[in-house]
PDB file of C-alpha atoms in Angstrom:
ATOM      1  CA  UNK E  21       0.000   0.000   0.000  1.00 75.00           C
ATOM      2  CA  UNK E  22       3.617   2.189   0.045  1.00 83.00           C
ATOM      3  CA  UNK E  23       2.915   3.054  -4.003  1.00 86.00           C
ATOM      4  CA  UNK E  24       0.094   5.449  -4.302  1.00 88.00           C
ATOM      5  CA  UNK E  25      -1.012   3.562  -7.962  1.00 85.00           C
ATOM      6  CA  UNK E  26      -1.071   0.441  -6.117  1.00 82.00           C
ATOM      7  CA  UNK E  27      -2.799   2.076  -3.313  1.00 87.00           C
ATOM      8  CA  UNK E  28      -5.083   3.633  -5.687  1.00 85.00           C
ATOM      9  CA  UNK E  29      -6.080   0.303  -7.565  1.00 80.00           C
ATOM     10  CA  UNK E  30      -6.549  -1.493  -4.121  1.00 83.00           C
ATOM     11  CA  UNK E  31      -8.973   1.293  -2.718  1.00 86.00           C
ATOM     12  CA  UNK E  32     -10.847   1.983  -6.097  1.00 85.00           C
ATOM     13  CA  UNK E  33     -14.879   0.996  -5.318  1.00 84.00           C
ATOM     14  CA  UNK E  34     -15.360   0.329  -8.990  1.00 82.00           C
ATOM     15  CA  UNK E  35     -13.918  -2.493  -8.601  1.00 84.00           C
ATOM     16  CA  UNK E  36     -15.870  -5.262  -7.977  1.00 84.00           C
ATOM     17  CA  UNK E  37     -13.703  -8.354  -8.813  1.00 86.00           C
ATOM     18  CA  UNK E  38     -10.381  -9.982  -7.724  1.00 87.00           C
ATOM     19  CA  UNK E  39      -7.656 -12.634  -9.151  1.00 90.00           C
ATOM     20  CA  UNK E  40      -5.229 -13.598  -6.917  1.00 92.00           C
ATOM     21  CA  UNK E  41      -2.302 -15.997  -8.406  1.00 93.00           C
ATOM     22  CA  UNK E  42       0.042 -17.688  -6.299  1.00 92.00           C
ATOM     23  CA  UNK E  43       3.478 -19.272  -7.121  1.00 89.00           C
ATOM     24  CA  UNK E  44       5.894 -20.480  -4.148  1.00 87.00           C
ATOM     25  CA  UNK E  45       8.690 -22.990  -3.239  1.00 80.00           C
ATOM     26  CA  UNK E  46      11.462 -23.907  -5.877  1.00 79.00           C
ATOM     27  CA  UNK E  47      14.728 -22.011  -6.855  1.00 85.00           C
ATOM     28  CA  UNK E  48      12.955 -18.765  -8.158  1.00 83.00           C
ATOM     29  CA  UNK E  49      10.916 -18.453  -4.825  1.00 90.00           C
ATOM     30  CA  UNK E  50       7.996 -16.689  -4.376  1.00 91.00           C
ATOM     31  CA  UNK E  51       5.523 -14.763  -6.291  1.00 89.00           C
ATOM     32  CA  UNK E  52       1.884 -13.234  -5.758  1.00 88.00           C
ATOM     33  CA  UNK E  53      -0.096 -11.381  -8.367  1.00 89.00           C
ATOM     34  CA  UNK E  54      -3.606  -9.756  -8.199  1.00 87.00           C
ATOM     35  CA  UNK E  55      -6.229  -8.492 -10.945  1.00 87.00           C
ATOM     36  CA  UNK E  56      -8.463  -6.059 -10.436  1.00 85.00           C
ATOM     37  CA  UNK E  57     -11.391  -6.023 -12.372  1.00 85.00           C
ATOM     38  CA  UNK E  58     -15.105  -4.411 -13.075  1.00 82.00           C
ATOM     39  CA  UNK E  59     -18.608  -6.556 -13.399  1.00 76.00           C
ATOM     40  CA  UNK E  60     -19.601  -6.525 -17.194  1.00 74.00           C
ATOM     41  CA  UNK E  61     -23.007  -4.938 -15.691  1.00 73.00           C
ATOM     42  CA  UNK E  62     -21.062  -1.891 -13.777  1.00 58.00           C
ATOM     43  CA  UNK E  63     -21.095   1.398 -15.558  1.00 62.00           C
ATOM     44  CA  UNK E  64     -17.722   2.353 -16.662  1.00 61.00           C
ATOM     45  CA  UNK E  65     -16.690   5.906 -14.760  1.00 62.00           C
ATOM     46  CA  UNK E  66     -13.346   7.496 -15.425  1.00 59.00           C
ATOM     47  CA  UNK E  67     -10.544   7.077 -13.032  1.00 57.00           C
ATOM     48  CA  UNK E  68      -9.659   9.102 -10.472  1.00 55.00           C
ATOM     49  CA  UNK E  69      -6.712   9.859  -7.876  1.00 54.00           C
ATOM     50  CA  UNK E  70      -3.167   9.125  -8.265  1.00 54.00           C
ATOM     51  CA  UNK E  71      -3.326   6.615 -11.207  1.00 51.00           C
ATOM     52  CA  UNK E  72      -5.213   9.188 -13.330  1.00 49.00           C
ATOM     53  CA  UNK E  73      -3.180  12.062 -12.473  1.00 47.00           C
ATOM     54  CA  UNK E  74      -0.164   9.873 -13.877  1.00 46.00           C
ATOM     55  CA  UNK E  75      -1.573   8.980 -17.030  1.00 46.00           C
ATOM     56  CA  UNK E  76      -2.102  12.951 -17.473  1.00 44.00           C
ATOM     57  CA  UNK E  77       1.318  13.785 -17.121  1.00 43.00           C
TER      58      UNK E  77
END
């Protein structure tokens, strides 16, 4: 939650659906992944807060 986009993404109520992918053990250790992502019914809005103030730049 130390990355505002991250933070952003986590926080975001559009959201409304999460992947979460897990790899561990073996030489190349450890590794986590998530996937945000909207219902097909949810009205698209635009984005907001740090992640959309970094795509204006």
């Amino acid at each position: 939650m130390i990355g505002p986009g991250h933070r952003a993404n986590i926080l975001k109520p559009d959201f409304t659906h999460i992947g979460i992918g897990f790899l561990g053990g073996g030489r190349t250790g450890t590794y986590w992944t998530q996937l945000f992502g909207l219902s097909p019914q949810a009205p698209a809005r635009r984005p907001y807060g740090p992640a959309r103030r970094a795509r204006q730049l």
